[in-house]
Amino acid sequence: MKRESAGSLRPADAGRRVRLVGWIHRVRDHGGVLFFDLRDRSGICQAVVSPSDAAAGIAGKLRAEWIVAVEGTVRLRQEGARNPKLPTGDVELGDVALEVVSESDAPPVLPSSTDVPDEAVRLRYRFLDLRREEMQRNLTLRHRVLQATRRYLDAGGFLELETPMLTRSTPEGSRDFLVPSRLQPGAFYALPQSPQLFKQLLMVSGFERYFQVVRCFRDEDLRADRQPEFTQIDIEMSFVDQEDVLSLAEGLTRALVAEAGWELALPLQRLTYAEAMARYGSDKPDLRVPLEIVDLSAFAASLDAPFVQSALAGGGVLRGLRAPGGASLSRKQWDELSGQIERFGLRSVPYIALAEDGLRGSLAKAVPPASQEALCQALGLEQGDAATIIAGPEEPTSLALGVLRLAFADRFSLRAPGHRFVWVTDFPLMEWSDEEGRAVSRHHPFTHPSPEDVDRLEAEPLAVRAQAYDLVLDGNEIAGGSIRIHERPLQERIFRLLGLSAQEAQEKFGFLLDAFRFGAPPHGGIAFGFDRLVMLLCGAPSIRDVIAFPKTAKGTDLLTGAPADVSQVQLDELHLGVKAAKEPER
RNA sequence: GGAGGCGUGGUGUAGUGGUUAACAUAUGUGCCUGUCACGCACAAGACCGCGGGUUCGAUUCCCGUCGCCUCCGCCA
């Protein structure tokens, strides 16, 4: 008899004889009549065993997570015995024959429980954790978004092409995972941080529209939304400009989020990088938060605070941000916020609060009475509100206000319901790296400068904008891309600005420069952080919740025990010696 | 590299400088014929992550260490 799905049975099936095979979700043994819930991927269905049934003997032994095969007759439940919480709650399986397919120990992660075990237990027993409904739902949505990606891009004329996983390490970018070569002693492959160069070569090769669902590897520290291996939807197009790429990406995004039931109105909102920084203090602003940074330079002269005057004398800016209801915060609570902005060179959060008895706060004395009303009006302060006012160099000031903006949003629950997408465009091409002592690419070295800024490349490299863009969802970067350089001389200029000698450039990227000598089309693209997008669509708190077998924060896999020691024979074959003294084997 | 949080029966939690270490659930046994997080009774199950220190006495306080998580740095 053919196996059917437990979750699919409905009143219309009443009277049919069916066979279900699945896991025992729960057993309710009343001594006489016994109920058990059978679970498979499709859902749950209740079966009933009466004392007179032949199956009664076996049924009494069933435990959670055993696998059983059940043959039974679908019947409508009695009046008052229906369960509106289950899709199958109007029917049940009666007159059953039972066969135990597979027994189970008492499981450390109980899929039928509402308690979520400790992360370490979940990861150690991931195969059980994945049985939980939440994880089944998350990975199912992941699948559907993936299939929607392929449908949409295939229909749009894109070819899904694969690129190497064993490739060469390149300068710039994040730390590479290295793979030692057996056949080339002392040489290493690198796992790709992204297929960037290969997809550009595919454009030179004339494929015109490429995409790939591709695993990428970056050997950096982990976060709730960062794993060392992750999946990108990688896209590249020839003979396009920025508008073409954004338009394609918007259409794709609409199709993908529709899988989660989200509706998206196009075109999406846009901000330039400069606007995003000035108004929200972030290059990935969460637009659900209604607060905006206010420029207060008009008040620069009238504020009587030494730090303001010295900051402005040094060419700094004066900006403020309202904290709705912030007058209720105590001095101590303001002090607690200061830890979040220490890294921007600020020791405390200067603030004013509009209380019933007038202006209070650490900065209140600096505000002359004559300026009070105008200042409060500029900041949009109402009775009971507060505001922070920060003076200093533009970038750290903006970033600090951006951090406080999110802190206010947390503390005062300011995020509007729903979801907000926004493009951030016109990123700087390069930024200064103190560590490297030189300019480094903000996006990557193949990013095309904005045409109107190309002339300034050598004169003011840090002021040059790029044809680079990020797609931001609720304060998370979910995609990023750029128009690429396809002109060999321009690419060489960029390499030079990045401190790469002609010889190094030829050595590391010669294959790309060579390719550009043979009719390279203008091209550009974008890559979506697939795991992160699915995480947000699921409402999950961590990227781990949408990856079947993720790593811990220290990059280990608690299920397999990776990374692990290898034998001396393996090391010898790879021409490797291990340098660090290691703990003795346990 | 840095900061913080957590670690107590299988699982989720409570709690305390001197307790028989509590509760729920899972487990075992028994009872129970309409439950659906079934119910009831009984039982078993924890050297309170590990090591050291303070103390008459440490699961509790301190130091170190390990594990998990979060954040900063890092992530073109």
XYZ file of C-alpha atoms (C1' of nucleotides) in Angstrom:
662
model
C 0.000 0.000 0.000
C 1.256 3.430 -0.949
C 2.460 5.740 1.803
C 0.533 8.957 2.260
C 1.220 12.203 4.059
C 0.035 12.542 7.628
C -0.565 16.271 7.349
C -2.711 16.045 4.237
C -5.703 14.128 5.579
C -9.000 16.016 5.582
C -12.690 15.247 6.135
C -12.986 14.529 2.406
C -10.748 11.517 2.980
C -13.192 9.984 5.461
C -13.727 6.306 4.850
C -10.467 5.785 2.978
C -7.968 3.202 4.108
C -4.523 4.821 4.201
C -0.968 3.987 5.189
C 1.190 6.475 7.068
C 4.811 6.041 8.071
C 6.413 8.544 10.388
C 7.632 9.521 13.821
C 5.687 9.217 17.055
C 5.191 12.838 18.074
C 3.244 12.226 21.288
C 1.362 9.397 22.957
C -1.716 9.860 25.124
C -2.472 6.533 26.787
C -5.788 6.507 28.630
C -5.435 2.935 29.748
C -8.279 1.941 27.549
C -8.289 4.056 24.437
C -4.874 5.316 23.351
C -4.064 8.211 21.056
C -0.834 8.909 19.305
C 0.195 11.690 16.962
C 2.106 10.564 13.914
C 4.436 13.160 12.400
C 6.052 13.341 9.000
C 7.329 16.277 6.963
C 3.821 17.237 5.978
C 2.441 17.522 9.482
C 0.735 15.588 12.226
C -2.241 13.235 12.332
C -3.877 11.593 15.313
C -4.472 7.863 15.402
C -6.718 6.048 17.879
C -6.216 2.547 19.243
C -9.004 0.831 21.156
C -8.363 -1.882 23.727
C -10.012 -4.387 21.433
C -7.724 -3.561 18.490
C -4.993 -6.000 17.598
C -2.579 -3.057 17.665
C -3.284 -2.317 21.343
C -0.345 -4.388 22.542
C 2.218 -2.625 20.384
C 0.630 0.777 20.889
C 1.193 0.614 24.628
C 4.943 0.356 24.043
C 5.307 3.335 21.688
C 7.569 6.193 22.738
C 8.482 9.588 21.340
C 10.444 9.525 18.055
C 9.943 5.873 17.268
C 9.071 5.349 13.643
C 5.940 3.359 12.973
C 3.973 2.315 9.936
C 0.233 2.706 10.450
C -2.565 1.438 8.298
C -5.921 2.777 9.258
C -9.244 4.158 8.187
C -9.716 7.912 8.031
C -12.801 8.916 9.947
C -14.432 12.117 11.109
C -13.857 12.870 14.730
C -16.764 12.919 17.122
C -18.469 16.209 17.840
C -16.482 17.997 20.554
C -13.373 15.911 19.938
C -12.083 17.985 17.049
C -8.876 19.936 17.367
C -9.016 23.288 15.597
C -5.298 23.793 16.230
C -4.385 21.041 13.747
C -5.050 21.148 9.997
C -5.928 17.462 10.339
C -7.910 18.116 13.504
C -11.295 17.127 12.080
C -10.202 13.587 11.260
C -8.351 10.746 12.871
C -7.094 7.320 11.936
C -9.030 4.409 13.421
C -9.072 0.655 13.119
C -5.319 0.720 12.835
C -2.687 -1.904 12.150
C 0.718 -0.981 13.571
C 4.252 -1.937 12.756
C 7.342 -0.578 14.502
C 9.870 0.472 11.864
C 12.540 1.976 14.084
C 12.873 2.496 17.827
C 14.406 5.550 19.507
C 16.279 6.252 22.698
C 14.849 9.063 24.792
C 15.927 12.034 22.637
C 18.023 14.868 24.145
C 16.196 17.277 21.874
C 12.496 16.512 21.937
C 10.914 17.753 18.721
C 7.451 17.895 20.266
C 8.587 20.176 23.084
C 8.137 23.911 23.096
C 11.337 24.298 25.107
C 14.308 25.177 22.921
C 17.431 23.453 24.257
C 20.757 25.140 24.763
C 22.550 25.999 21.524
C 25.330 23.499 22.226
C 22.828 20.673 22.677
C 21.013 21.686 19.525
C 24.232 21.661 17.524
C 25.497 18.405 19.021
C 22.207 16.704 18.108
C 21.471 18.792 15.051
C 19.668 15.911 13.317
C 17.095 16.007 16.132
C 16.995 19.790 16.365
C 16.144 19.885 12.671
C 13.044 17.778 13.374
C 11.546 20.678 15.299
C 8.740 22.394 13.449
C 10.488 25.760 13.465
C 13.585 24.363 11.769
C 11.537 22.355 9.275
C 9.680 25.546 8.435
C 12.871 27.628 8.119
C 14.651 25.189 5.838
C 11.506 24.726 3.781
C 11.287 28.473 3.226
C 14.983 28.480 2.355
C 14.279 25.878 -0.295
C 11.379 27.833 -1.709
C 13.348 31.076 -1.898
C 16.120 29.171 -3.632
C 13.741 27.701 -6.201
C 12.167 31.136 -6.741
C 15.653 32.501 -7.425
C 16.291 29.920 -10.097
C 12.878 30.366 -11.697
C 13.175 34.155 -11.810
C 16.705 34.321 -13.138
C 16.227 31.489 -15.607
C 13.159 33.271 -16.957
C 15.266 36.430 -17.171
C 17.768 34.761 -19.477
C 20.467 34.092 -16.900
C 22.692 31.039 -17.131
C 23.592 29.225 -13.929
C 27.307 28.605 -14.302
C 29.719 27.128 -11.789
C 33.110 28.469 -10.800
C 36.020 26.799 -8.999
C 36.098 26.164 -5.278
C 39.839 25.599 -5.427
C 41.279 28.861 -6.618
C 44.126 31.234 -5.830
C 44.572 33.528 -2.891
C 44.358 37.195 -3.834
C 45.386 40.286 -1.889
C 42.681 42.592 -0.519
C 39.563 41.359 1.153
C 39.112 39.008 4.013
C 41.379 36.241 5.232
C 41.365 33.200 2.964
C 40.833 29.589 3.886
C 43.808 27.803 2.403
C 44.030 24.304 0.970
C 47.504 22.798 0.643
C 48.428 21.294 -2.682
C 49.795 17.738 -2.724
C 51.016 17.929 -6.298
C 52.646 21.331 -5.938
C 54.693 21.152 -2.743
C 54.445 24.286 -0.635
C 51.722 25.878 -2.733
C 48.156 26.516 -1.651
C 44.738 26.898 -3.142
C 42.323 29.325 -1.500
C 38.603 28.767 -1.120
C 36.716 31.625 -2.799
C 35.600 34.628 -0.770
C 33.284 35.137 -3.716
C 33.444 34.186 -7.398
C 34.143 37.810 -8.269
C 36.930 37.406 -10.790
C 35.462 34.328 -12.403
C 32.116 35.950 -13.012
C 33.834 38.918 -14.615
C 35.765 36.532 -16.846
C 32.469 34.884 -17.794
C 31.307 38.304 -18.980
C 34.448 38.633 -21.086
C 33.584 35.158 -22.383
C 30.275 36.425 -23.697
C 27.718 34.751 -21.438
C 26.137 38.169 -20.835
C 23.903 37.066 -17.973
C 25.238 34.767 -15.269
C 24.065 33.676 -11.877
C 25.149 31.124 -9.339
C 23.988 29.975 -5.950
C 27.430 29.673 -4.543
C 29.168 28.882 -1.291
C 31.677 31.500 -0.196
C 34.335 31.267 2.481
C 35.807 33.968 4.703
C 38.107 33.170 7.589
C 36.961 35.926 9.936
C 35.340 35.921 13.355
C 31.727 34.847 13.467
C 28.593 36.738 14.426
C 24.901 35.938 14.776
C 24.586 36.788 11.074
C 28.014 35.622 9.876
C 29.306 32.105 9.269
C 32.695 31.193 7.782
C 30.923 29.482 4.900
C 27.794 31.054 3.568
C 25.717 31.154 0.425
C 25.443 33.959 -2.075
C 23.123 34.490 -4.981
C 25.787 35.804 -7.315
C 24.716 37.730 -10.395
C 26.613 39.425 -13.225
C 25.363 41.126 -16.386
C 27.034 42.576 -19.476
C 26.123 45.767 -21.361
C 24.297 47.202 -18.394
C 24.481 50.290 -16.243
C 23.691 50.673 -12.567
C 19.990 51.220 -13.217
C 19.746 47.917 -15.060
C 21.298 46.010 -12.182
C 19.171 47.700 -9.524
C 16.051 47.082 -11.549
C 16.851 43.395 -11.989
C 17.687 43.050 -8.316
C 14.438 44.715 -7.295
C 12.384 42.357 -9.403
C 14.232 39.393 -7.993
C 13.836 40.661 -4.455
C 10.113 41.069 -4.928
C 9.849 37.515 -6.212
C 11.917 36.122 -3.334
C 10.183 37.866 -0.466
C 6.828 36.896 -1.952
C 7.698 33.337 -0.900
C 7.416 34.563 2.688
C 4.172 36.375 1.913
C 5.751 39.816 1.837
C 4.504 42.302 -0.734
C 6.966 44.746 -2.141
C 6.149 48.003 -3.894
C 8.690 48.973 -6.557
C 10.807 50.884 -7.169
C 12.497 50.751 -3.783
C 13.525 53.837 -1.865
C 17.077 55.065 -2.397
C 19.606 56.982 -0.375
C 23.095 57.974 -1.283
C 25.796 56.933 1.110
C 26.258 60.593 2.073
C 22.547 60.978 2.815
C 22.390 57.754 4.782
C 25.326 58.784 6.931
C 24.056 62.323 7.509
C 20.454 61.397 8.286
C 20.830 57.984 9.927
C 24.486 57.672 10.898
C 24.839 54.359 9.113
C 25.486 52.937 5.672
C 22.780 50.351 6.410
C 20.043 52.382 8.050
C 17.063 50.742 9.706
C 14.271 52.870 8.309
C 11.715 51.330 10.625
C 13.118 53.720 13.225
C 11.460 57.115 12.715
C 14.331 59.195 14.138
C 16.603 61.337 12.004
C 19.809 63.110 12.857
C 19.500 66.896 12.900
C 22.197 69.311 11.806
C 22.685 71.976 14.487
C 25.446 74.062 12.946
C 23.168 77.097 13.234
C 23.570 76.822 17.003
C 27.320 76.356 16.958
C 28.084 79.883 18.031
C 25.546 79.994 20.840
C 26.373 76.741 22.623
C 28.551 77.429 25.595
C 30.405 74.154 25.948
C 34.162 73.848 25.488
C 33.997 70.519 23.660
C 31.604 72.000 21.132
C 33.792 74.984 20.436
C 36.984 72.972 20.135
C 35.341 70.411 17.876
C 34.025 73.094 15.580
C 37.304 74.910 15.541
C 38.819 71.694 14.227
C 36.397 71.615 11.302
C 33.890 69.338 12.987
C 30.129 69.184 12.833
C 27.397 69.715 15.410
C 24.504 67.298 15.235
C 21.722 66.105 17.453
C 19.187 63.341 17.758
C 15.880 63.278 19.556
C 15.062 60.563 22.063
C 11.268 60.477 22.321
C 10.326 60.088 25.964
C 13.999 60.346 26.838
C 13.417 62.723 29.743
C 12.502 59.634 31.757
C 16.061 58.320 31.497
C 18.177 58.802 34.574
C 21.689 60.131 34.516
C 22.843 56.594 35.165
C 20.931 55.276 32.172
C 22.545 57.881 29.966
C 25.902 56.822 31.319
C 25.144 53.234 30.414
C 24.669 54.290 26.811
C 28.131 55.795 26.673
C 29.791 52.373 26.463
C 28.332 51.975 22.998
C 29.981 55.087 21.599
C 33.371 54.935 23.313
C 34.876 53.573 20.130
C 34.066 56.857 18.407
C 36.192 58.756 20.886
C 33.348 59.905 23.102
C 33.494 59.485 26.832
C 29.846 60.198 27.576
C 26.576 60.975 25.873
C 25.925 64.716 26.123
C 22.214 65.322 26.383
C 19.453 67.706 27.178
C 16.048 66.684 28.474
C 12.848 68.710 28.294
C 11.313 68.013 31.690
C 8.363 69.697 33.346
C 10.655 72.020 35.228
C 12.523 73.059 32.119
C 15.722 71.989 30.461
C 17.817 69.414 32.315
C 20.729 67.179 31.370
C 24.473 67.258 31.115
C 24.367 69.900 28.401
C 21.509 72.003 29.770
C 23.794 74.626 31.274
C 25.510 75.119 27.913
C 22.291 76.225 26.265
C 21.671 79.961 26.754
C 18.031 80.686 27.634
C 17.640 82.725 24.474
C 18.477 79.709 22.301
C 16.471 77.110 24.181
C 13.253 77.349 22.289
C 14.845 77.405 18.866
C 17.113 74.506 19.734
C 14.240 72.390 21.037
C 12.272 73.226 17.937
C 15.139 72.252 15.644
C 15.442 68.930 17.433
C 11.684 68.410 17.439
C 11.607 68.098 21.213
C 8.308 67.850 22.989
C 7.674 67.851 26.702
C 9.167 64.626 28.086
C 11.652 64.139 25.257
C 15.398 64.308 25.388
C 18.110 64.669 22.794
C 21.764 63.968 22.479
C 23.990 66.572 20.902
C 27.406 65.617 19.616
C 30.181 67.715 18.164
C 33.231 66.351 16.426
C 34.682 65.159 13.141
C 31.917 64.293 10.725
C 32.290 60.554 10.346
C 32.643 59.447 13.964
C 29.958 61.917 14.988
C 27.531 60.474 12.463
C 28.385 56.908 13.392
C 27.967 57.585 17.104
C 24.571 59.161 16.492
C 23.707 56.177 14.325
C 24.499 53.813 17.169
C 22.490 55.917 19.613
C 19.605 56.010 17.160
C 19.378 52.237 17.344
C 19.859 52.296 21.113
C 16.933 54.720 21.455
C 14.896 52.483 19.155
C 15.579 49.526 21.439
C 14.919 51.324 24.668
C 11.771 53.113 23.583
C 10.441 50.419 21.202
C 10.409 52.791 18.265
C 10.561 50.367 15.368
C 7.487 50.580 13.167
C 5.919 47.255 12.237
C 6.532 45.867 8.766
C 9.733 45.911 6.780
C 11.733 48.612 5.043
C 13.987 48.071 2.056
C 16.334 50.774 0.866
C 19.112 51.081 -1.673
C 22.258 52.825 -0.540
C 24.225 54.118 -3.538
C 27.293 56.198 -4.350
C 29.612 54.641 -1.809
C 33.111 56.030 -1.580
C 35.422 54.111 -3.884
C 38.217 53.927 -1.343
C 38.811 54.610 2.309
C 41.923 55.213 4.328
C 43.331 52.295 6.285
C 45.467 53.222 9.270
C 46.516 49.627 9.563
C 47.735 49.389 5.973
C 48.885 52.999 5.805
C 47.220 53.386 2.434
C 43.891 53.683 0.711
C 41.945 50.427 0.396
C 38.920 49.561 -1.676
C 35.683 49.968 0.159
C 33.890 47.414 -2.024
C 36.578 45.673 -4.057
C 39.340 46.751 -6.448
C 37.242 46.047 -9.545
C 34.574 48.600 -8.722
C 34.034 51.284 -11.330
C 34.404 54.861 -10.083
C 31.517 57.179 -10.789
C 32.231 58.601 -14.266
C 32.046 62.209 -13.103
C 34.713 61.514 -10.443
C 37.228 59.596 -12.548
C 39.244 62.730 -13.251
C 39.832 63.240 -9.531
C 41.174 59.751 -8.884
C 44.763 60.803 -8.350
C 44.062 64.249 -6.893
C 41.427 63.327 -4.308
C 41.205 59.549 -4.233
C 39.231 59.452 -0.993
C 36.568 61.799 -2.385
C 35.849 59.630 -5.401
C 32.496 57.926 -5.425
C 31.898 54.455 -6.797
C 29.185 52.900 -8.866
C 28.550 50.617 -5.930
C 25.296 49.874 -4.143
C 23.940 47.910 -1.222
C 20.433 46.691 -0.624
C 19.458 47.156 3.000
C 16.546 45.514 4.787
C 15.635 46.737 8.275
C 19.223 47.695 9.023
C 20.790 44.594 7.494
C 22.878 44.543 4.331
C 21.280 41.806 2.243
C 22.914 42.476 -1.128
C 25.755 44.469 -2.539
C 27.311 45.030 -5.920
C 28.826 47.397 -8.373
C 29.484 48.255 -11.949
C 32.933 46.831 -12.713
C 35.908 48.266 -14.425
C 36.262 46.749 -17.895
C 38.993 49.071 -19.159
C 42.494 47.812 -18.591
C 44.085 51.265 -18.188
C 41.541 52.295 -15.553
C 41.988 49.025 -13.695
C 45.719 49.598 -13.699
C 45.221 53.102 -12.315
C 43.135 51.727 -9.466
C 45.713 49.097 -8.646
C 48.338 51.811 -8.548
C 46.244 53.906 -6.149
C 45.845 50.880 -3.926
C 49.588 50.596 -3.691
C 49.862 47.589 -5.953
C 52.912 47.792 -8.221
C 52.524 47.008 -11.890
C 54.512 43.865 -11.308
C 52.345 42.741 -8.381
C 49.202 43.576 -10.298
C 50.375 41.491 -13.199
C 51.320 38.644 -10.917
C 48.131 38.576 -8.848
C 45.540 39.764 -11.348
C 47.318 39.358 -14.659
C 44.675 36.945 -15.898
C 42.017 39.620 -15.467
C 44.106 42.385 -17.019
C 44.930 40.087 -19.908
C 41.265 39.290 -20.407
C 40.480 42.988 -20.621
C 42.738 43.216 -23.707
C 40.388 41.065 -25.728
C 37.096 42.894 -25.972
C 35.745 43.155 -22.446
C 32.119 44.260 -22.302
C 30.968 46.799 -19.756
C 29.466 44.786 -16.946
C 28.257 44.832 -13.393
C 26.427 42.751 -10.905
C 25.255 42.116 -7.422
C 25.351 39.375 -4.823
C 22.695 38.581 -2.230
C 23.615 37.202 1.152
C 21.232 34.318 0.866
C 21.394 33.000 4.428
C 20.910 36.459 5.886
C 17.959 37.170 3.625
C 16.280 33.893 4.562
C 17.010 34.590 8.226
C 15.134 37.882 7.988
C 12.277 36.302 6.048
C 11.967 33.665 8.774
C 12.215 36.223 11.555
C 15.033 34.101 12.962
C 17.486 35.645 15.437
C 20.544 33.933 13.937
C 21.788 32.790 10.574
C 22.358 29.401 12.221
C 18.611 28.926 12.291
C 18.448 28.788 8.503
C 21.555 26.647 7.941
C 21.204 22.905 8.382
C 24.661 22.316 9.823
C 26.206 25.560 11.070
C 29.369 26.254 13.032
C 29.690 27.624 16.558
C 30.958 31.126 17.311
C 34.458 29.640 17.438
C 34.104 27.994 14.072
C 33.735 24.436 15.253
C 31.153 21.885 14.230
C 29.845 20.202 17.376
C 28.255 17.435 15.337
C 31.292 16.159 13.450
C 34.005 17.617 15.668
C 35.539 19.624 12.825
C 38.139 21.009 12.632
C 40.121 17.995 13.782
C 43.638 16.631 13.826
C 44.912 14.764 10.804
C 47.460 11.991 10.625
C 51.160 12.517 10.114
C 50.825 10.611 6.839
C 48.341 13.154 5.561
C 50.585 16.028 6.626
C 53.578 14.438 4.932
C 51.706 13.997 1.670
C 50.815 17.678 1.771
C 54.380 18.698 2.616
C 53.139 20.285 5.827
C 54.514 20.503 9.335
C 52.441 21.727 12.248
C 54.161 24.514 14.096
C 52.113 25.154 17.218
C 52.584 22.908 20.215
C 49.311 21.142 20.778
C 47.428 19.842 23.773
C 47.974 16.146 24.317
C 45.236 13.910 22.953
C 42.426 13.309 25.354
C 42.836 40.329 20.308
C 39.021 42.716 23.819
C 34.210 43.141 26.727
C 29.869 40.960 28.693
C 26.167 36.922 29.706
C 25.234 31.856 30.679
C 26.830 26.730 32.535
C 22.455 22.880 38.469
C 19.152 15.228 36.939
C 18.231 13.400 29.638
C 15.910 18.460 28.593
C 14.135 23.369 30.370
C 14.409 26.154 34.796
C 14.426 27.675 40.447
C 17.565 28.297 44.550
C 21.086 28.794 48.805
C 27.956 30.356 52.697
C 25.499 24.945 56.486
C 18.987 22.364 52.426
C 17.276 15.467 52.122
C 19.641 20.794 46.174
C 13.396 22.456 44.396
C 9.915 22.527 40.061
C 8.340 21.089 35.150
C 9.035 17.742 31.406
C 11.245 13.397 29.602
C 12.347 8.111 31.641
C 10.459 3.425 34.502
C 6.182 1.011 36.984
C 1.013 1.048 38.068
C -4.038 3.189 37.395
C -7.263 5.530 33.912
C -12.134 4.385 27.259
C -12.102 10.694 23.838
C -7.400 12.899 24.723
C -4.673 16.390 21.869
C 1.173 20.177 26.260
C -4.317 14.153 28.585
C -4.681 13.155 33.922
C -3.371 10.599 38.714
C 0.145 7.813 41.940
C 4.866 5.906 42.951
C 10.042 5.338 41.595
C 14.680 6.195 39.648
C 17.729 10.029 37.912
C 22.534 15.825 39.615
C 29.612 14.406 42.936
C 25.475 22.011 40.827
C 31.164 22.347 33.640
C 36.455 21.516 35.269
C 40.823 23.082 38.443
C 42.558 25.995 42.381
C 41.753 29.510 46.450
C 39.098 31.974 50.723
C 36.297 29.579 54.795
C 35.195 25.312 60.334
C 32.109 24.507 55.898
C 31.637 26.493 48.761
C 26.815 24.425 44.088
C 26.791 29.637 46.300
C 32.298 34.201 47.249
C 37.283 34.890 44.528
C 40.931 33.395 40.624
C 41.942 30.436 36.484
C 40.263 27.270 32.662
C 36.837 24.934 29.184
C 32.159 25.131 26.521
C 27.880 27.885 24.403
C 25.932 32.781 23.204
C 26.111 38.254 22.234
C 28.873 42.589 21.057
C 33.600 45.526 19.674
C 37.847 44.862 16.604
C 37.835 41.975 12.031
C 34.385 40.784 7.787
C 37.388 44.178 -0.129
